[in-house]
XYZ file of C-alpha atoms in Angstrom:
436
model
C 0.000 0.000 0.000
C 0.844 3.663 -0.400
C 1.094 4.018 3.452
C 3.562 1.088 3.823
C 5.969 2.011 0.794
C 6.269 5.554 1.665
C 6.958 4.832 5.378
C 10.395 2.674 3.950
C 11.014 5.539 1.938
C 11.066 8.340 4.853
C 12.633 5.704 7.569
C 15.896 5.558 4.812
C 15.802 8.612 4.185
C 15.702 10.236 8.197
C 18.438 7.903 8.722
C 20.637 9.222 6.250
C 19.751 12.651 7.229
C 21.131 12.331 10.367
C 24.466 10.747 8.943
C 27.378 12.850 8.543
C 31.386 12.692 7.615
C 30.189 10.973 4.468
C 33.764 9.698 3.258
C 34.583 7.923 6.269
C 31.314 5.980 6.275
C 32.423 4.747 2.465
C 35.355 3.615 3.673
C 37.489 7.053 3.150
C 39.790 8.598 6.154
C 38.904 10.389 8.520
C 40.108 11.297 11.746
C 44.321 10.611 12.293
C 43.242 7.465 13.945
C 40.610 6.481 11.134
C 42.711 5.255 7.945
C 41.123 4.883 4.441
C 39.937 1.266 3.543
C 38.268 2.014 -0.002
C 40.596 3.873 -3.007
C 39.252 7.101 -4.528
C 38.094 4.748 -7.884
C 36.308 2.300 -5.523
C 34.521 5.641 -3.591
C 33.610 7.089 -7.236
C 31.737 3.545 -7.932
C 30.095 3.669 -4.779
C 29.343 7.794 -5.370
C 27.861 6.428 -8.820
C 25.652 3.798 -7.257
C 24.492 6.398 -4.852
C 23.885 8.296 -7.876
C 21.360 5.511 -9.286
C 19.324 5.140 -6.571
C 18.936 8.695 -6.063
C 17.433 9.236 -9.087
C 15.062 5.998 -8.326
C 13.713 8.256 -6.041
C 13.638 11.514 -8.005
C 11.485 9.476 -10.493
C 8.592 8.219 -7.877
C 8.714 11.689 -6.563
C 8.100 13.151 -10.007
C 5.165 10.235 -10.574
C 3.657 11.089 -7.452
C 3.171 14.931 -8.615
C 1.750 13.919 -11.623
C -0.419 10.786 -10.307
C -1.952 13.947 -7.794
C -1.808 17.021 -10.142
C -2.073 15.509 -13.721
C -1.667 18.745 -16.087
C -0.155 17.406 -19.005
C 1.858 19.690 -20.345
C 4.110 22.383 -19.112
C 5.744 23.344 -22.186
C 5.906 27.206 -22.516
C 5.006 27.827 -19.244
C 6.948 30.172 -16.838
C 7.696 30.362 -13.439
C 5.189 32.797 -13.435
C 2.317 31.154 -14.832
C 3.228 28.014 -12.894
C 1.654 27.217 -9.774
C 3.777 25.580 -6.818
C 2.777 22.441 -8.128
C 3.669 22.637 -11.407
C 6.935 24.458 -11.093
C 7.529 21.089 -8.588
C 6.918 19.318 -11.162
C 8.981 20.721 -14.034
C 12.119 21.318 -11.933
C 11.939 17.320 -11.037
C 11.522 16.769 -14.464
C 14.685 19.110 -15.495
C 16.935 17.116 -12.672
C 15.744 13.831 -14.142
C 16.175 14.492 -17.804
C 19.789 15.964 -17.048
C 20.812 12.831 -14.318
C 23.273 11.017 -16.090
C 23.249 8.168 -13.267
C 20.062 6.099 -14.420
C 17.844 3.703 -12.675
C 19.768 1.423 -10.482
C 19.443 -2.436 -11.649
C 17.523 -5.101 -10.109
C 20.369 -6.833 -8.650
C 21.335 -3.470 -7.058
C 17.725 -3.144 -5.746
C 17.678 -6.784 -3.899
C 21.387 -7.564 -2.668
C 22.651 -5.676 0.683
C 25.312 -3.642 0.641
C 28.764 -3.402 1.855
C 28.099 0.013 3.961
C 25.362 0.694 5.624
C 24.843 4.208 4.093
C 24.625 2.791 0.502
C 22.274 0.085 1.763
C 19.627 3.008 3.216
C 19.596 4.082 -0.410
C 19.323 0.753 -1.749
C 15.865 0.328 0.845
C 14.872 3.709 -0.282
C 15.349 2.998 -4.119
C 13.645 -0.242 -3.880
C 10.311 1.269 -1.739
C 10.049 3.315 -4.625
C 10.086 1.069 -7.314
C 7.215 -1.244 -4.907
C 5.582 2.520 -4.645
C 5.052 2.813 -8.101
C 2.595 -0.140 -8.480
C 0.197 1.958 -6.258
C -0.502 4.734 -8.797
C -2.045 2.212 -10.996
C -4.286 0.960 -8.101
C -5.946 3.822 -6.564
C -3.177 6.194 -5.675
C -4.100 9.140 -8.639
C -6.178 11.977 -9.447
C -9.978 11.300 -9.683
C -9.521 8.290 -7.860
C -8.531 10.404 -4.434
C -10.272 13.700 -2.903
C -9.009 17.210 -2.882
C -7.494 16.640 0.408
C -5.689 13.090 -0.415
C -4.026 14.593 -3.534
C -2.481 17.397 -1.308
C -0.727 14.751 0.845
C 0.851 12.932 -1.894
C 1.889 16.629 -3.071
C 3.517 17.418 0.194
C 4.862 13.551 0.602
C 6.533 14.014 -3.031
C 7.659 17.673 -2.181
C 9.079 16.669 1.606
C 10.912 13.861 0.275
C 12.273 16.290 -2.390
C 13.281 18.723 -0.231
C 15.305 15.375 1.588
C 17.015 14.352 -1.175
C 18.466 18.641 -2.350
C 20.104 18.624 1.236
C 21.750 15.366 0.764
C 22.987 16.048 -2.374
C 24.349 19.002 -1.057
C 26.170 16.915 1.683
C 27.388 14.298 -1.060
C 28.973 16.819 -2.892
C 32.992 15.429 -1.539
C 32.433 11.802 -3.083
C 34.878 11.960 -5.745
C 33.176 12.049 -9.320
C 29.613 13.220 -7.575
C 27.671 14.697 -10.178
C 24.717 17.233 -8.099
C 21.296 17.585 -9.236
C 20.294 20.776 -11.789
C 19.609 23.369 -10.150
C 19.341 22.351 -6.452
C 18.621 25.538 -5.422
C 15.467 26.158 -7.564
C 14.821 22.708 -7.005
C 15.108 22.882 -3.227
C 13.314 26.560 -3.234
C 10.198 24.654 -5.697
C 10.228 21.948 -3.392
C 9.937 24.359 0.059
C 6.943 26.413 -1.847
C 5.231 22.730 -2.446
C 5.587 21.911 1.018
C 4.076 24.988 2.375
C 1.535 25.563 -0.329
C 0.152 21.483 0.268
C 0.312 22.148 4.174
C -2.148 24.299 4.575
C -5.786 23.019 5.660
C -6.199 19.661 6.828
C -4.473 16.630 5.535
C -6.121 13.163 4.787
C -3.931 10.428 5.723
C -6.464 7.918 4.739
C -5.045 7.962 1.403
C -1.788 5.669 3.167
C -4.725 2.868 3.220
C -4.928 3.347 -0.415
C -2.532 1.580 -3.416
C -1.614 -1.528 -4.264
C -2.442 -4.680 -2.244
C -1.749 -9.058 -3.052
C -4.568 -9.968 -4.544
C -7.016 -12.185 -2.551
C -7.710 -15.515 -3.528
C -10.567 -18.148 -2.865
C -10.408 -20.349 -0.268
C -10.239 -24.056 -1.973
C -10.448 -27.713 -0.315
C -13.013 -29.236 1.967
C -15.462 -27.758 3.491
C -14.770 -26.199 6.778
C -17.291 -26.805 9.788
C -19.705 -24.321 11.530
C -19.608 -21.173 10.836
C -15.942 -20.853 8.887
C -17.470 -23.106 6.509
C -20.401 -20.233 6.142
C -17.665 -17.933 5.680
C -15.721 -20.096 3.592
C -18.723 -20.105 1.128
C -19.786 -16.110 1.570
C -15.696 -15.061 0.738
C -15.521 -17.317 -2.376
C -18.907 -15.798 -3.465
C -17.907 -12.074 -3.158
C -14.818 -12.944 -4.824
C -16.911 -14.987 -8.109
C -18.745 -11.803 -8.340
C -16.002 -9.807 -9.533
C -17.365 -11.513 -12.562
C -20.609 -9.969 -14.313
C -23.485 -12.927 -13.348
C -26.356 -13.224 -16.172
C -29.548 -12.539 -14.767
C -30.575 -16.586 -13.581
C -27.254 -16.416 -11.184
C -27.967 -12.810 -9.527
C -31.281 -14.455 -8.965
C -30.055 -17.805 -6.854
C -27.107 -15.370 -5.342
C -30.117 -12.773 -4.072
C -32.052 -15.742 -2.541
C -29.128 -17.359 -1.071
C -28.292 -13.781 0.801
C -32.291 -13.854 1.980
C -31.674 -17.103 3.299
C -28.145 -16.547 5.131
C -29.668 -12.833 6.467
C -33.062 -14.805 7.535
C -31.291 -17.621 9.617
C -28.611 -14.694 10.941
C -31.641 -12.490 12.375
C -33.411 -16.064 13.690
C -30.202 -16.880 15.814
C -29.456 -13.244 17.081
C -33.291 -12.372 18.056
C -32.515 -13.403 21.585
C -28.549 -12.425 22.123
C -28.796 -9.781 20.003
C -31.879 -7.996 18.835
C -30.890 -5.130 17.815
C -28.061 -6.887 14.766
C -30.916 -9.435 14.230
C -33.349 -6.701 13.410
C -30.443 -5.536 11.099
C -30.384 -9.059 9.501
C -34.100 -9.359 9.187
C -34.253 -5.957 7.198
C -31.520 -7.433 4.906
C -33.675 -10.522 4.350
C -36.487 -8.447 3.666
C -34.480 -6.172 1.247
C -33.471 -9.873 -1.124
C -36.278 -10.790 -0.732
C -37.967 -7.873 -2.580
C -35.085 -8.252 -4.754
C -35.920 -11.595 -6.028
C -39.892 -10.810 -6.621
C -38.336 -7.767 -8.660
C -36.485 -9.747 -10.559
C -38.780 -13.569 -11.230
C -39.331 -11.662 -14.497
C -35.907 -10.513 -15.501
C -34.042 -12.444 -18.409
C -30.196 -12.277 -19.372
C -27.700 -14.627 -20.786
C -24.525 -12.424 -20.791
C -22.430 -13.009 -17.953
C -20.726 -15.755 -16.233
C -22.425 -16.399 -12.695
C -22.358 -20.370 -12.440
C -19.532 -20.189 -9.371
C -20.796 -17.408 -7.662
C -24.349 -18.913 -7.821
C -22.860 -22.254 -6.695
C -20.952 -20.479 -3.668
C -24.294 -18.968 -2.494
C -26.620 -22.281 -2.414
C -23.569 -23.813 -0.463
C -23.301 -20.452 1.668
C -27.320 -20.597 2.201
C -27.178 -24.625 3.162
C -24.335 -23.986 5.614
C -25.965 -21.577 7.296
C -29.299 -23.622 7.827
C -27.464 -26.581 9.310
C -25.706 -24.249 12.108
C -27.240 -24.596 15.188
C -28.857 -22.080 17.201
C -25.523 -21.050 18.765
C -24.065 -21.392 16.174
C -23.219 -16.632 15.905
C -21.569 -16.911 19.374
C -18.502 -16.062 18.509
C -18.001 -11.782 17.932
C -15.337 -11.705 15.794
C -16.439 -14.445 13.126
C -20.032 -12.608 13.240
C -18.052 -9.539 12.529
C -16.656 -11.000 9.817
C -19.494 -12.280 8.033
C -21.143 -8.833 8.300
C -18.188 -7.470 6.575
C -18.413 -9.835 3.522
C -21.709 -9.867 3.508
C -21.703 -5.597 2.927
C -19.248 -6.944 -0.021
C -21.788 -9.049 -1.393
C -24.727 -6.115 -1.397
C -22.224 -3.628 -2.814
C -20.813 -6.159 -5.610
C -24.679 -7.258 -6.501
C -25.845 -3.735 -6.648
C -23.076 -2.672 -9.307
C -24.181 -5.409 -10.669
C -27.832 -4.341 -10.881
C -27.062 -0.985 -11.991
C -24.714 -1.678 -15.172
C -27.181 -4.724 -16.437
C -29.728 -2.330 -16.745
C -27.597 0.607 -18.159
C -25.804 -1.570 -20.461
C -29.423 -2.963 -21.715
C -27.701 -6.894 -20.499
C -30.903 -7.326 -18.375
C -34.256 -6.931 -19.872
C -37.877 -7.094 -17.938
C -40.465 -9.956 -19.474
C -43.438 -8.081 -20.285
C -47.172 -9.418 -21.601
C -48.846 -8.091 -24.429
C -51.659 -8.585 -25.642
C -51.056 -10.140 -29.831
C -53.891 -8.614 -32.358
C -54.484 -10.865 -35.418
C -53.232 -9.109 -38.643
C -55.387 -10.561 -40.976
C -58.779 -9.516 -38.394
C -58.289 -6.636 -36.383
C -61.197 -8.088 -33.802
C -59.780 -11.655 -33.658
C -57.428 -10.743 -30.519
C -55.007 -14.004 -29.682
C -53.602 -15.303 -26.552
C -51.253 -12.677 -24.796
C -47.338 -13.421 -25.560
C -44.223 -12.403 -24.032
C -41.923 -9.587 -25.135
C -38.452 -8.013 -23.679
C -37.994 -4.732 -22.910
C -34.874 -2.493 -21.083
C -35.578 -2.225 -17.606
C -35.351 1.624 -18.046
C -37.505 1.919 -20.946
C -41.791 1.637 -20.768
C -41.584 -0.886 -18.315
C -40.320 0.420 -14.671
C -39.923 -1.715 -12.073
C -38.352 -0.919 -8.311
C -35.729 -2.778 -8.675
C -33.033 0.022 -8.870
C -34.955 1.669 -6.147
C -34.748 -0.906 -4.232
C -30.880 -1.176 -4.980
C -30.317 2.672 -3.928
C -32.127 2.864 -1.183
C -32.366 -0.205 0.405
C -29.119 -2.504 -0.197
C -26.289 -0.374 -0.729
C -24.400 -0.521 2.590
C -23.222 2.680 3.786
C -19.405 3.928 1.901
C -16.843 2.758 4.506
C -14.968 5.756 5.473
C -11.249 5.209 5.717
C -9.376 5.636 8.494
C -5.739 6.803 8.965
C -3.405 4.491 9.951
C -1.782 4.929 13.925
C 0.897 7.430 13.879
C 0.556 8.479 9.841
C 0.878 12.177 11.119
C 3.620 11.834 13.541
C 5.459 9.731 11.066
C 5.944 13.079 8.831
C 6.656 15.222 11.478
C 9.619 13.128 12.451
C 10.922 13.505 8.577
C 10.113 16.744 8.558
C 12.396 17.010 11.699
C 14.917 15.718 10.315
C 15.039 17.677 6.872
C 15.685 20.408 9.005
C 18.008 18.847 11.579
C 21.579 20.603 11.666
C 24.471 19.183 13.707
C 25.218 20.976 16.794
C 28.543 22.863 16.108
C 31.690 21.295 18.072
C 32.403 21.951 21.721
C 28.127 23.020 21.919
C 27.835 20.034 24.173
C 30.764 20.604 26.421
C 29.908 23.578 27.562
C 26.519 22.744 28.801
């Protein structure tokens, strides 16, 4: 996730922030009693490795401001007619087009390092290039609110402002080539900061990103209630898949049944979740009468349908105990506000995409005599067309579970202020500590 990646990105780079004497802790002298173990060649490779994963991390920090401030191009533009942003933006893109160092290999990316400097860069180059997946997956503009892009905008412009003070520290590694213009880029990068740290931040958006991808679980079936949510986890997962209209039907009535024997076995622990339970079995059930005449063959719904019957059946065979336990009755009513959301998507693009159609009666006149009227016969029609049903009322305002509002993850705030701490950490001069 974005949360994770970027906290390995700030932890390696606080710790180098706080490093100093840089040649000594590449092996070069330092103090009379401190004598050079690396040669000024075997410093320069290291300098150049350095180098490499540096700009690893001038390239997520340039995808990050456009992934949260997407203008396309900045050709022609000014300082002037720039906002902080932007003029972020295009001095990261200057430094990268004009770093001659490259993106450090994969081999460099996954084997440790001889000095534990150059391996902090190595951990910081490599949480980049596992940060990069996340843009794809929820981490970019449209996908995040007003208030999420700003933190990526101040993440991408902190960590900036990280990496023009140590290049500025760097700058005795023999052969060290310094970014363009670190002191517009530093200067763009302080504006950023300030300009995306005003109002309040969202740090839900470290919850957002990439994540494995979950996967059913296969073999026997498992007994009591596990086995129930055995069967209701492989179903919300089948239903990534759009089910023709004869599956959503068996998957609604499975849900009436699992809601109807949650709410019997809760009415005397807990009435107030089995009233919850009985107005979800109510809400299928209405579903399913809304939908005896609906008709579609598109779609691929045989698993999911199978996981629900066996989900239902499970469910009838626990016994009256069988919700006890808190934390597997928590869990079900998590997947089971999976379920609703998944089958109300669904709902919604069958009938927008014309895949379901309502069965309709009409009444068949006899061409040849207008007064001979024949048996009534059946006709399709869109769902949103003459015939309207309440099934997508029903959907809105009854089955869609509530949007579940994200919550920052413990310490996401405190985390930055330590980085920002140490951007802006300066050794004490020498002797300062003596004296006290």
């Amino acid at each position: 996730m974005y949360g994770e990646n970027t906290r390995l990105l700030r932890d390696s780079l606080r710790e180098l922030l706080t490093q100093h004497r840089i040649q000594q802790r590449i092996g070069g002298a330092g103090l009379h009693s401190v004598p050079a173990t690396t040669t000024v060649t075997e410093r320069e490779q290291i300098g150049e490795q350095i180098a490499r994963y540096r700009h690893a991390v001038l390239t997520w920090c340039h995808q990050a401001m456009r992934a949260a401030n997407p203008r396309i191009n900045l050709t022609g533009t000014s300082a002037r007619t720039r906002g902080p942003a932007e003029e972020l933006r295009y001095r990261l893109d200057a430094a990268i087009d004009a770093d001659p160092a490259g993106l450090p290999t994969t081999d460099e990316l996954v084997s440790g390092q001889r000095f534990e400097m150059v391996d902090l860069w190595r951990q910081a180059a490599r949480a980049c290039a596992l940060a990069e997946h996340d843009f794809d997956a929820g981490v970019g503009y449209g996908r995040l609110s007003e208030a999420e892009c700003m933190t990526v905008i101040h993440d991408a412009a902190e960590i900036t402002r990280a990496l023009v003070g140590l290049d500025r520290r760097y700058s005795n590694i023999p052969g060290w080539k310094q970014l363009k213009d670190p002191g517009r880029l530093g200067r763009a990068a302080e504006v950023c900061a300030a300009y995306s740290g005003y109002g309040n931040p969202d740090y839900s958006v470290d919850r957002r990103g990439w994540k494995p991808p979950t996967r059913p679980i296969e073999g026997p079936g498992l007994p009591g209630t596990t086995g129930v949510l055995q069967a209701q986890h492989n179903l919300l997962l089948h239903l990534i898949k759009f089910p023709d209209a004869q599956s959503l039907r068996v998957v609604m009535d499975s849900q009436r049944i699992v809601s109807l024997e949650a709410a019997r076995r809760l009415t005397d622990s807990s009435p107030e979740l089995a009233a919850r339970w009985q107005r979800r079995a109510e809400t299928y059930g209405h579903l399913v009468h809304q939908t005896r005449d609906v008709g579609g063959l598109y779609g691929k719904g045989g698993l999911a349908a199978g996981e629900g019957s066996v989900a239902a059946a499970r469910m009838q065979k626990l016994p009256n105990d069988g919700l006890s336990d808190t934390g597997q009755l928590r869990r079900l009513e998590r997947i089971s506000a999976g379920i609703d959301e998944r089958v109300c998507t669904a709902v919604e693009l069958g009938i927008k995409e014309r895949l379901y159609l309502q069965r309709v009666i009409v009444s068949a006149i006899e061409n040849d005599n207008g007064d001979l009227v024949k048996g009534p016969r059946r006709k399709w029609l869109p769902i949103t067309g003459p015939v309207q049903t309440e099934l997508l009322a029903i959907v809105h305002h009854d089955l869609r579970p509530m949007p579940v509002q994200r919550k920052p993850p413990k310490g996401a705030a405190q985390h930055r202020l330590d980085f920002e701490a140490a951007i802006e950490h300066r050794p004490e001069p020498r002797g300062t500590a003596i004296g006290r």
